[in-house]
Each structure stands twice: as structure tokens, then as C-alpha cells.
């Protein structure tokens, strides 16, 4: 697992500390970003936006975390300025 993946997982685990597994997808460019993840809790797959709607995750915490993740990813050696950088990975917690 790369340092980027480790950092992303550590930040998302703060949102859903009881997740057994995370599937992460992120599209990051110089001026925009999109981060989506699925958390497996009790063997059930939950989408991040559904967890916000059901109150498992606070929307302000999610927004703050993904903003921080985008900033971090832009500073990583894997990031290519001027392009849409697509990251996708799975991690067992």
C-alpha cells in the first residue's frame, strides 16, 4: 500500500471507525475534486453519501475530510498537475 493510500484510509477511518473494509475512488484535478467511498460495516456495504443521509457520518466532517484529502493528494509525487488524476483502491481495515 502506498503512502497516499495509507493516508486516505487513515482519514476515512476517522469518519467510520467501525468499517471492516473501504473501497475508495477519487478524481482530483488542479481546481476540482470528487471523492467517494464505500465502507463495509457488519458485512454490509454502505456508500458514503447514504451514510451522510442516514446520520452515520456528519456532512460537515465528510466535506472537511475530502477537502483535506484533495489537498494532500495534490502534494503527492503520484499527482500529475494539469490532469484529472484518478485513484481507486480497496483496503481491509
PDB file of N, CA and C in Angstrom:
ATOM      1  N   UNK A   1       0.846  -1.174   0.000  1.00  0.00           N
ATOM      2  CA  UNK A   1       0.000   0.000   0.000  1.00  0.00           C
ATOM      3  C   UNK A   1       0.895   1.241   0.000  1.00  0.00           C
ATOM      4  N   UNK A   2       0.547   2.203  -0.852  1.00  0.00           N
ATOM      5  CA  UNK A   2       1.345   3.422  -0.959  1.00  0.00           C
ATOM      6  C   UNK A   2       1.080   4.354   0.230  1.00  0.00           C
ATOM      7  N   UNK A   3       1.952   5.337   0.394  1.00  0.00           N
ATOM      8  CA  UNK A   3       1.749   6.335   1.449  1.00  0.00           C
ATOM      9  C   UNK A   3       0.447   7.097   1.221  1.00  0.00           C
ATOM     10  N   UNK A   4       0.145   7.388  -0.039  1.00  0.00           N
ATOM     11  CA  UNK A   4      -1.095   8.069  -0.367  1.00  0.00           C
ATOM     12  C   UNK A   4      -2.297   7.243   0.103  1.00  0.00           C
ATOM     13  N   UNK A   5      -2.312   5.964  -0.228  1.00  0.00           N
ATOM     14  CA  UNK A   5      -3.415   5.084   0.175  1.00  0.00           C
ATOM     15  C   UNK A   5      -3.519   4.978   1.695  1.00  0.00           C
ATOM     16  N   UNK A   6      -2.378   4.845   2.367  1.00  0.00           N
ATOM     17  CA  UNK A   6      -2.381   4.765   3.833  1.00  0.00           C
ATOM     18  C   UNK A   6      -2.983   6.019   4.450  1.00  0.00           C
ATOM     19  N   UNK A   7      -2.611   7.172   3.918  1.00  0.00           N
ATOM     20  CA  UNK A   7      -3.124   8.429   4.451  1.00  0.00           C
ATOM     21  C   UNK A   7      -4.634   8.535   4.230  1.00  0.00           C
ATOM     22  N   UNK A   8      -5.083   8.231   3.028  1.00  0.00           N
ATOM     23  CA  UNK A   8      -6.516   8.307   2.716  1.00  0.00           C
ATOM     24  C   UNK A   8      -7.308   7.384   3.635  1.00  0.00           C
ATOM     25  N   UNK A   9      -6.842   6.157   3.784  1.00  0.00           N
ATOM     26  CA  UNK A   9      -7.529   5.194   4.651  1.00  0.00           C
ATOM     27  C   UNK A   9      -7.562   5.699   6.094  1.00  0.00           C
ATOM     28  N   UNK A  10      -6.442   6.223   6.579  1.00  0.00           N
ATOM     29  CA  UNK A  10      -6.409   6.701   7.969  1.00  0.00           C
ATOM     30  C   UNK A  10      -7.407   7.830   8.188  1.00  0.00           C
ATOM     31  N   UNK A  11      -7.561   8.700   7.216  1.00  0.00           N
ATOM     32  CA  UNK A  11      -8.503   9.808   7.349  1.00  0.00           C
ATOM     33  C   UNK A  11      -9.954   9.325   7.276  1.00  0.00           C
ATOM     34  N   UNK A  12     -10.236   8.404   6.360  1.00  0.00           N
ATOM     35  CA  UNK A  12     -11.603   7.896   6.228  1.00  0.00           C
ATOM     36  C   UNK A  12     -12.006   7.042   7.427  1.00  0.00           C
ATOM     37  N   UNK A  13     -11.040   6.358   8.021  1.00  0.00           N
ATOM     38  CA  UNK A  13     -11.341   5.548   9.202  1.00  0.00           C
ATOM     39  C   UNK A  13     -11.760   6.428  10.386  1.00  0.00           C
ATOM     40  N   UNK A  14     -11.382   7.682  10.370  1.00  0.00           N
ATOM     41  CA  UNK A  14     -11.845   8.598  11.409  1.00  0.00           C
ATOM     42  C   UNK A  14     -13.338   8.889  11.249  1.00  0.00           C
ATOM     43  N   UNK A  15     -13.825   8.824  10.001  1.00  0.00           N
ATOM     44  CA  UNK A  15     -15.255   9.027   9.750  1.00  0.00           C
ATOM     45  C   UNK A  15     -16.068   7.783  10.089  1.00  0.00           C
ATOM     46  N   UNK A  16     -15.527   6.619   9.765  1.00  0.00           N
ATOM     47  CA  UNK A  16     -16.237   5.352  10.011  1.00  0.00           C
ATOM     48  C   UNK A  16     -15.283   4.363  10.692  1.00  0.00           C
ATOM     49  N   UNK A  17     -15.021   4.569  11.975  1.00  0.00           N
ATOM     50  CA  UNK A  17     -14.022   3.759  12.682  1.00  0.00           C
ATOM     51  C   UNK A  17     -14.378   2.273  12.776  1.00  0.00           C
ATOM     52  N   UNK A  18     -15.634   1.926  12.591  1.00  0.00           N
ATOM     53  CA  UNK A  18     -16.039   0.523  12.680  1.00  0.00           C
ATOM     54  C   UNK A  18     -16.075  -0.172  11.316  1.00  0.00           C
ATOM     55  N   UNK A  19     -15.553   0.466  10.286  1.00  0.00           N
ATOM     56  CA  UNK A  19     -15.524  -0.147   8.954  1.00  0.00           C
ATOM     57  C   UNK A  19     -14.518  -1.298   8.922  1.00  0.00           C
ATOM     58  N   UNK A  20     -14.929  -2.400   8.297  1.00  0.00           N
ATOM     59  CA  UNK A  20     -14.048  -3.559   8.153  1.00  0.00           C
ATOM     60  C   UNK A  20     -13.234  -3.484   6.870  1.00  0.00           C
ATOM     61  N   UNK A  21     -13.768  -2.752   5.885  1.00  0.00           N
ATOM     62  CA  UNK A  21     -13.131  -2.653   4.575  1.00  0.00           C
ATOM     63  C   UNK A  21     -13.584  -1.343   3.944  1.00  0.00           C
ATOM     64  N   UNK A  22     -12.700  -0.719   3.167  1.00  0.00           N
ATOM     65  CA  UNK A  22     -13.042   0.511   2.449  1.00  0.00           C
ATOM     66  C   UNK A  22     -12.702   0.355   0.973  1.00  0.00           C
ATOM     67  N   UNK A  23     -13.599   0.827   0.122  1.00  0.00           N
ATOM     68  CA  UNK A  23     -13.348   0.944  -1.317  1.00  0.00           C
ATOM     69  C   UNK A  23     -13.377   2.435  -1.618  1.00  0.00           C
ATOM     70  N   UNK A  24     -12.305   2.945  -2.195  1.00  0.00           N
ATOM     71  CA  UNK A  24     -12.152   4.382  -2.398  1.00  0.00           C
ATOM     72  C   UNK A  24     -11.982   4.698  -3.874  1.00  0.00           C
ATOM     73  N   UNK A  25     -12.660   5.771  -4.308  1.00  0.00           N
ATOM     74  CA  UNK A  25     -12.484   6.298  -5.657  1.00  0.00           C
ATOM     75  C   UNK A  25     -12.337   7.808  -5.538  1.00  0.00           C
ATOM     76  N   UNK A  26     -11.310   8.351  -6.174  1.00  0.00           N
ATOM     77  CA  UNK A  26     -11.101   9.800  -6.120  1.00  0.00           C
ATOM     78  C   UNK A  26     -10.643  10.304  -7.478  1.00  0.00           C
ATOM     79  N   UNK A  27     -11.232  11.410  -7.891  1.00  0.00           N
ATOM     80  CA  UNK A  27     -10.821  12.120  -9.102  1.00  0.00           C
ATOM     81  C   UNK A  27     -10.399  13.517  -8.653  1.00  0.00           C
ATOM     82  N   UNK A  28      -9.122  13.816  -8.822  1.00  0.00           N
ATOM     83  CA  UNK A  28      -8.572  15.071  -8.322  1.00  0.00           C
ATOM     84  C   UNK A  28      -7.886  15.807  -9.472  1.00  0.00           C
ATOM     85  N   UNK A  29      -8.263  17.068  -9.664  1.00  0.00           N
ATOM     86  CA  UNK A  29      -7.564  17.908 -10.640  1.00  0.00           C
ATOM     87  C   UNK A  29      -7.052  19.144  -9.910  1.00  0.00           C
ATOM     88  N   UNK A  30      -6.448  20.053 -10.655  1.00  0.00           N
ATOM     89  CA  UNK A  30      -5.872  21.240 -10.033  1.00  0.00           C
ATOM     90  C   UNK A  30      -6.925  22.120  -9.354  1.00  0.00           C
ATOM     91  N   UNK A  31      -8.149  22.105  -9.878  1.00  0.00           N
ATOM     92  CA  UNK A  31      -9.170  23.011  -9.351  1.00  0.00           C
ATOM     93  C   UNK A  31     -10.424  22.314  -8.830  1.00  0.00           C
ATOM     94  N   UNK A  32     -10.530  21.012  -9.015  1.00  0.00           N
ATOM     95  CA  UNK A  32     -11.736  20.321  -8.548  1.00  0.00           C
ATOM     96  C   UNK A  32     -11.376  18.942  -8.001  1.00  0.00           C
ATOM     97  N   UNK A  33     -12.330  18.362  -7.296  1.00  0.00           N
ATOM     98  CA  UNK A  33     -12.112  17.021  -6.765  1.00  0.00           C
ATOM     99  C   UNK A  33     -13.441  16.335  -6.508  1.00  0.00           C
ATOM    100  N   UNK A  34     -13.390  15.028  -6.548  1.00  0.00           N
ATOM    101  CA  UNK A  34     -14.535  14.186  -6.221  1.00  0.00           C
ATOM    102  C   UNK A  34     -13.992  12.959  -5.501  1.00  0.00           C
ATOM    103  N   UNK A  35     -14.509  12.711  -4.310  1.00  0.00           N
ATOM    104  CA  UNK A  35     -14.088  11.550  -3.532  1.00  0.00           C
ATOM    105  C   UNK A  35     -15.342  10.800  -3.127  1.00  0.00           C
ATOM    106  N   UNK A  36     -15.345   9.505  -3.381  1.00  0.00           N
ATOM    107  CA  UNK A  36     -16.454   8.641  -2.995  1.00  0.00           C
ATOM    108  C   UNK A  36     -15.859   7.383  -2.384  1.00  0.00           C
ATOM    109  N   UNK A  37     -16.525   6.877  -1.355  1.00  0.00           N
ATOM    110  CA  UNK A  37     -16.047   5.623  -0.793  1.00  0.00           C
ATOM    111  C   UNK A  37     -17.212   4.783  -0.307  1.00  0.00           C
ATOM    112  N   UNK A  38     -16.943   3.501  -0.212  1.00  0.00           N
ATOM    113  CA  UNK A  38     -17.877   2.531   0.331  1.00  0.00           C
ATOM    114  C   UNK A  38     -17.222   1.920   1.565  1.00  0.00           C
ATOM    115  N   UNK A  39     -17.989   1.784   2.630  1.00  0.00           N
ATOM    116  CA  UNK A  39     -17.497   1.172   3.859  1.00  0.00           C
ATOM    117  C   UNK A  39     -18.308  -0.082   4.137  1.00  0.00           C
ATOM    118  N   UNK A  40     -17.610  -1.148   4.453  1.00  0.00           N
ATOM    119  CA  UNK A  40     -18.272  -2.391   4.847  1.00  0.00           C
ATOM    120  C   UNK A  40     -18.338  -2.407   6.369  1.00  0.00           C
ATOM    121  N   UNK A  41     -19.565  -2.394   6.891  1.00  0.00           N
ATOM    122  CA  UNK A  41     -19.800  -2.385   8.332  1.00  0.00           C
ATOM    123  C   UNK A  41     -20.717  -3.555   8.654  1.00  0.00           C
ATOM    124  N   UNK A  42     -20.237  -4.462   9.481  1.00  0.00           N
ATOM    125  CA  UNK A  42     -21.036  -5.645   9.798  1.00  0.00           C
ATOM    126  C   UNK A  42     -21.345  -6.480   8.566  1.00  0.00           C
ATOM    127  N   UNK A  43     -20.421  -6.452   7.604  1.00  0.00           N
ATOM    128  CA  UNK A  43     -20.597  -7.221   6.379  1.00  0.00           C
ATOM    129  C   UNK A  43     -21.501  -6.562   5.355  1.00  0.00           C
ATOM    130  N   UNK A  44     -22.027  -5.376   5.656  1.00  0.00           N
ATOM    131  CA  UNK A  44     -22.932  -4.666   4.751  1.00  0.00           C
ATOM    132  C   UNK A  44     -22.185  -3.485   4.117  1.00  0.00           C
ATOM    133  N   UNK A  45     -22.328  -3.344   2.797  1.00  0.00           N
ATOM    134  CA  UNK A  45     -21.664  -2.275   2.055  1.00  0.00           C
ATOM    135  C   UNK A  45     -22.509  -0.998   2.108  1.00  0.00           C
ATOM    136  N   UNK A  46     -21.878   0.101   2.560  1.00  0.00           N
ATOM    137  CA  UNK A  46     -22.557   1.391   2.680  1.00  0.00           C
ATOM    138  C   UNK A  46     -21.820   2.430   1.838  1.00  0.00           C
ATOM    139  N   UNK A  47     -22.558   3.202   1.062  1.00  0.00           N
ATOM    140  CA  UNK A  47     -21.988   4.265   0.253  1.00  0.00           C
ATOM    141  C   UNK A  47     -21.886   5.525   1.110  1.00  0.00           C
ATOM    142  N   UNK A  48     -20.851   6.314   0.932  1.00  0.00           N
ATOM    143  CA  UNK A  48     -20.594   7.466   1.806  1.00  0.00           C
ATOM    144  C   UNK A  48     -21.762   8.445   1.856  1.00  0.00           C
ATOM    145  N   UNK A  49     -22.383   8.729   0.729  1.00  0.00           N
ATOM    146  CA  UNK A  49     -23.479   9.700   0.724  1.00  0.00           C
ATOM    147  C   UNK A  49     -24.725   9.141   1.406  1.00  0.00           C
ATOM    148  N   UNK A  50     -24.930   7.840   1.312  1.00  0.00           N
ATOM    149  CA  UNK A  50     -26.029   7.208   2.052  1.00  0.00           C
ATOM    150  C   UNK A  50     -25.772   7.273   3.556  1.00  0.00           C
ATOM    151  N   UNK A  51     -24.499   7.137   3.944  1.00  0.00           N
ATOM    152  CA  UNK A  51     -24.157   7.228   5.363  1.00  0.00           C
ATOM    153  C   UNK A  51     -24.381   8.642   5.883  1.00  0.00           C
ATOM    154  N   UNK A  52     -24.176   9.641   5.043  1.00  0.00           N
ATOM    155  CA  UNK A  52     -24.468  11.022   5.434  1.00  0.00           C
ATOM    156  C   UNK A  52     -25.981  11.179   5.613  1.00  0.00           C
ATOM    157  N   UNK A  53     -26.749  10.695   4.628  1.00  0.00           N
ATOM    158  CA  UNK A  53     -28.208  10.817   4.684  1.00  0.00           C
ATOM    159  C   UNK A  53     -28.803  10.099   5.897  1.00  0.00           C
ATOM    160  N   UNK A  54     -28.187   8.992   6.296  1.00  0.00           N
ATOM    161  CA  UNK A  54     -28.729   8.227   7.431  1.00  0.00           C
ATOM    162  C   UNK A  54     -28.122   8.648   8.778  1.00  0.00           C
ATOM    163  N   UNK A  55     -27.229   9.626   8.767  1.00  0.00           N
ATOM    164  CA  UNK A  55     -26.680  10.152  10.016  1.00  0.00           C
ATOM    165  C   UNK A  55     -25.483   9.404  10.572  1.00  0.00           C
ATOM    166  N   UNK A  56     -24.939   8.449   9.829  1.00  0.00           N
ATOM    167  CA  UNK A  56     -23.750   7.723  10.287  1.00  0.00           C
ATOM    168  C   UNK A  56     -22.526   8.638  10.231  1.00  0.00           C
ATOM    169  N   UNK A  57     -22.479   9.478   9.196  1.00  0.00           N
ATOM    170  CA  UNK A  57     -21.396  10.450   9.020  1.00  0.00           C
ATOM    171  C   UNK A  57     -22.019  11.835   8.982  1.00  0.00           C
ATOM    172  N   UNK A  58     -21.382  12.793   9.634  1.00  0.00           N
ATOM    173  CA  UNK A  58     -21.836  14.181   9.556  1.00  0.00           C
ATOM    174  C   UNK A  58     -21.327  14.784   8.252  1.00  0.00           C
ATOM    175  N   UNK A  59     -22.196  15.479   7.544  1.00  0.00           N
ATOM    176  CA  UNK A  59     -21.833  16.050   6.250  1.00  0.00           C
ATOM    177  C   UNK A  59     -20.657  17.018   6.359  1.00  0.00           C
ATOM    178  N   UNK A  60     -20.630  17.837   7.402  1.00  0.00           N
ATOM    179  CA  UNK A  60     -19.520  18.794   7.546  1.00  0.00           C
ATOM    180  C   UNK A  60     -18.200  18.067   7.765  1.00  0.00           C
ATOM    181  N   UNK A  61     -18.223  16.927   8.480  1.00  0.00           N
ATOM    182  CA  UNK A  61     -17.000  16.146   8.684  1.00  0.00           C
ATOM    183  C   UNK A  61     -16.535  15.525   7.366  1.00  0.00           C
ATOM    184  N   UNK A  62     -17.483  15.009   6.596  1.00  0.00           N
ATOM    185  CA  UNK A  62     -17.161  14.431   5.286  1.00  0.00           C
ATOM    186  C   UNK A  62     -16.545  15.497   4.382  1.00  0.00           C
ATOM    187  N   UNK A  63     -17.215  16.654   4.287  1.00  0.00           N
ATOM    188  CA  UNK A  63     -16.723  17.726   3.417  1.00  0.00           C
ATOM    189  C   UNK A  63     -15.319  18.171   3.810  1.00  0.00           C
ATOM    190  N   UNK A  64     -15.097  18.324   5.094  1.00  0.00           N
ATOM    191  CA  UNK A  64     -13.780  18.736   5.591  1.00  0.00           C
ATOM    192  C   UNK A  64     -12.716  17.682   5.260  1.00  0.00           C
ATOM    193  N   UNK A  65     -13.059  16.421   5.456  1.00  0.00           N
ATOM    194  CA  UNK A  65     -12.111  15.329   5.198  1.00  0.00           C
ATOM    195  C   UNK A  65     -11.749  15.239   3.725  1.00  0.00           C
ATOM    196  N   UNK A  66     -12.743  15.276   2.830  1.00  0.00           N
ATOM    197  CA  UNK A  66     -12.419  15.129   1.407  1.00  0.00           C
ATOM    198  C   UNK A  66     -11.668  16.347   0.873  1.00  0.00           C
ATOM    199  N   UNK A  67     -11.930  17.515   1.440  1.00  0.00           N
ATOM    200  CA  UNK A  67     -11.170  18.710   1.055  1.00  0.00           C
ATOM    201  C   UNK A  67      -9.701  18.536   1.449  1.00  0.00           C
ATOM    202  N   UNK A  68      -9.488  18.016   2.653  1.00  0.00           N
ATOM    203  CA  UNK A  68      -8.136  17.762   3.149  1.00  0.00           C
ATOM    204  C   UNK A  68      -7.450  16.678   2.303  1.00  0.00           C
ATOM    205  N   UNK A  69      -8.193  15.643   1.926  1.00  0.00           N
ATOM    206  CA  UNK A  69      -7.630  14.575   1.093  1.00  0.00           C
ATOM    207  C   UNK A  69      -7.196  15.112  -0.264  1.00  0.00           C
ATOM    208  N   UNK A  70      -8.018  15.957  -0.872  1.00  0.00           N
ATOM    209  CA  UNK A  70      -7.667  16.526  -2.175  1.00  0.00           C
ATOM    210  C   UNK A  70      -6.384  17.340  -2.069  1.00  0.00           C
ATOM    211  N   UNK A  71      -6.268  18.136  -1.024  1.00  0.00           N
ATOM    212  CA  UNK A  71      -5.059  18.943  -0.815  1.00  0.00           C
ATOM    213  C   UNK A  71      -3.838  18.044  -0.646  1.00  0.00           C
ATOM    214  N   UNK A  72      -3.986  16.978   0.142  1.00  0.00           N
ATOM    215  CA  UNK A  72      -2.874  16.053   0.355  1.00  0.00           C
ATOM    216  C   UNK A  72      -2.479  15.363  -0.955  1.00  0.00           C
ATOM    217  N   UNK A  73      -3.458  14.870  -1.691  1.00  0.00           N
ATOM    218  CA  UNK A  73      -3.175  14.146  -2.945  1.00  0.00           C
ATOM    219  C   UNK A  73      -2.451  15.053  -3.931  1.00  0.00           C
ATOM    220  N   UNK A  74      -2.848  16.306  -3.991  1.00  0.00           N
ATOM    221  CA  UNK A  74      -2.178  17.249  -4.910  1.00  0.00           C
ATOM    222  C   UNK A  74      -0.700  17.444  -4.554  1.00  0.00           C
ATOM    223  N   UNK A  75      -0.330  17.166  -3.310  1.00  0.00           N
ATOM    224  CA  UNK A  75       1.066  17.339  -2.891  1.00  0.00           C
ATOM    225  C   UNK A  75       1.893  16.057  -3.039  1.00  0.00           C
ATOM    226  N   UNK A  76       1.261  14.958  -3.443  1.00  0.00           N
ATOM    227  CA  UNK A  76       1.953  13.667  -3.555  1.00  0.00           C
ATOM    228  C   UNK A  76       2.702  13.538  -4.881  1.00  0.00           C
ATOM    229  N   UNK A  77       3.760  12.736  -4.891  1.00  0.00           N
ATOM    230  CA  UNK A  77       4.529  12.539  -6.123  1.00  0.00           C
ATOM    231  C   UNK A  77       3.713  11.873  -7.234  1.00  0.00           C
ATOM    232  N   UNK A  78       2.672  11.120  -6.872  1.00  0.00           N
ATOM    233  CA  UNK A  78       1.833  10.449  -7.871  1.00  0.00           C
ATOM    234  C   UNK A  78       0.941  11.425  -8.635  1.00  0.00           C
ATOM    235  N   UNK A  79       0.731  12.602  -8.058  1.00  0.00           N
ATOM    236  CA  UNK A  79      -0.169  13.585  -8.653  1.00  0.00           C
ATOM    237  C   UNK A  79       0.461  14.216  -9.888  1.00  0.00           C
ATOM    238  N   UNK A  80      -0.327  14.314 -10.967  1.00  0.00           N
ATOM    239  CA  UNK A  80       0.122  14.919 -12.218  1.00  0.00           C
ATOM    240  C   UNK A  80      -0.648  16.227 -12.437  1.00  0.00           C
ATOM    241  N   UNK A  81      -0.003  17.373 -12.231  1.00  0.00           N
ATOM    242  CA  UNK A  81      -0.679  18.669 -12.433  1.00  0.00           C
ATOM    243  C   UNK A  81      -1.195  18.804 -13.863  1.00  0.00           C
ATOM    244  N   UNK A  82      -2.317  19.506 -14.002  1.00  0.00           N
ATOM    245  CA  UNK A  82      -2.890  19.744 -15.324  1.00  0.00           C
ATOM    246  C   UNK A  82      -3.733  18.599 -15.841  1.00  0.00           C
ATOM    247  N   UNK A  83      -3.869  17.525 -15.075  1.00  0.00           N
ATOM    248  CA  UNK A  83      -4.652  16.366 -15.495  1.00  0.00           C
ATOM    249  C   UNK A  83      -5.681  16.028 -14.422  1.00  0.00           C
ATOM    250  N   UNK A  84      -6.680  15.227 -14.818  1.00  0.00           N
ATOM    251  CA  UNK A  84      -7.582  14.647 -13.835  1.00  0.00           C
ATOM    252  C   UNK A  84      -6.916  13.357 -13.369  1.00  0.00           C
ATOM    253  N   UNK A  85      -6.565  13.319 -12.106  1.00  0.00           N
ATOM    254  CA  UNK A  85      -5.889  12.167 -11.517  1.00  0.00           C
ATOM    255  C   UNK A  85      -6.938  11.251 -10.900  1.00  0.00           C
ATOM    256  N   UNK A  86      -6.974  10.016 -11.356  1.00  0.00           N
ATOM    257  CA  UNK A  86      -7.962   9.056 -10.877  1.00  0.00           C
ATOM    258  C   UNK A  86      -7.275   8.017 -10.000  1.00  0.00           C
ATOM    259  N   UNK A  87      -7.797   7.881  -8.797  1.00  0.00           N
ATOM    260  CA  UNK A  87      -7.274   6.902  -7.848  1.00  0.00           C
ATOM    261  C   UNK A  87      -8.411   5.988  -7.426  1.00  0.00           C
ATOM    262  N   UNK A  88      -8.111   4.713  -7.359  1.00  0.00           N
ATOM    263  CA  UNK A  88      -9.113   3.735  -6.929  1.00  0.00           C
ATOM    264  C   UNK A  88      -8.378   2.598  -6.238  1.00  0.00           C
ATOM    265  N   UNK A  89      -8.818   2.273  -5.030  1.00  0.00           N
ATOM    266  CA  UNK A  89      -8.191   1.175  -4.295  1.00  0.00           C
ATOM    267  C   UNK A  89      -9.114   0.667  -3.208  1.00  0.00           C
ATOM    268  N   UNK A  90      -8.784  -0.497  -2.700  1.00  0.00           N
ATOM    269  CA  UNK A  90      -9.538  -1.152  -1.636  1.00  0.00           C
ATOM    270  C   UNK A  90      -8.587  -1.463  -0.497  1.00  0.00           C
ATOM    271  N   UNK A  91      -9.080  -1.334   0.721  1.00  0.00           N
ATOM    272  CA  UNK A  91      -8.249  -1.636   1.884  1.00  0.00           C
ATOM    273  C   UNK A  91      -9.071  -2.338   2.944  1.00  0.00           C
ATOM    274  N   UNK A  92      -8.520  -3.408   3.470  1.00  0.00           N
ATOM    275  CA  UNK A  92      -9.125  -4.056   4.639  1.00  0.00           C
ATOM    276  C   UNK A  92      -8.600  -3.350   5.874  1.00  0.00           C
ATOM    277  N   UNK A  93      -9.505  -2.935   6.724  1.00  0.00           N
ATOM    278  CA  UNK A  93      -9.119  -2.166   7.911  1.00  0.00           C
ATOM    279  C   UNK A  93      -8.482  -3.047   8.952  1.00  0.00           C
TER     280      UNK A  93
END
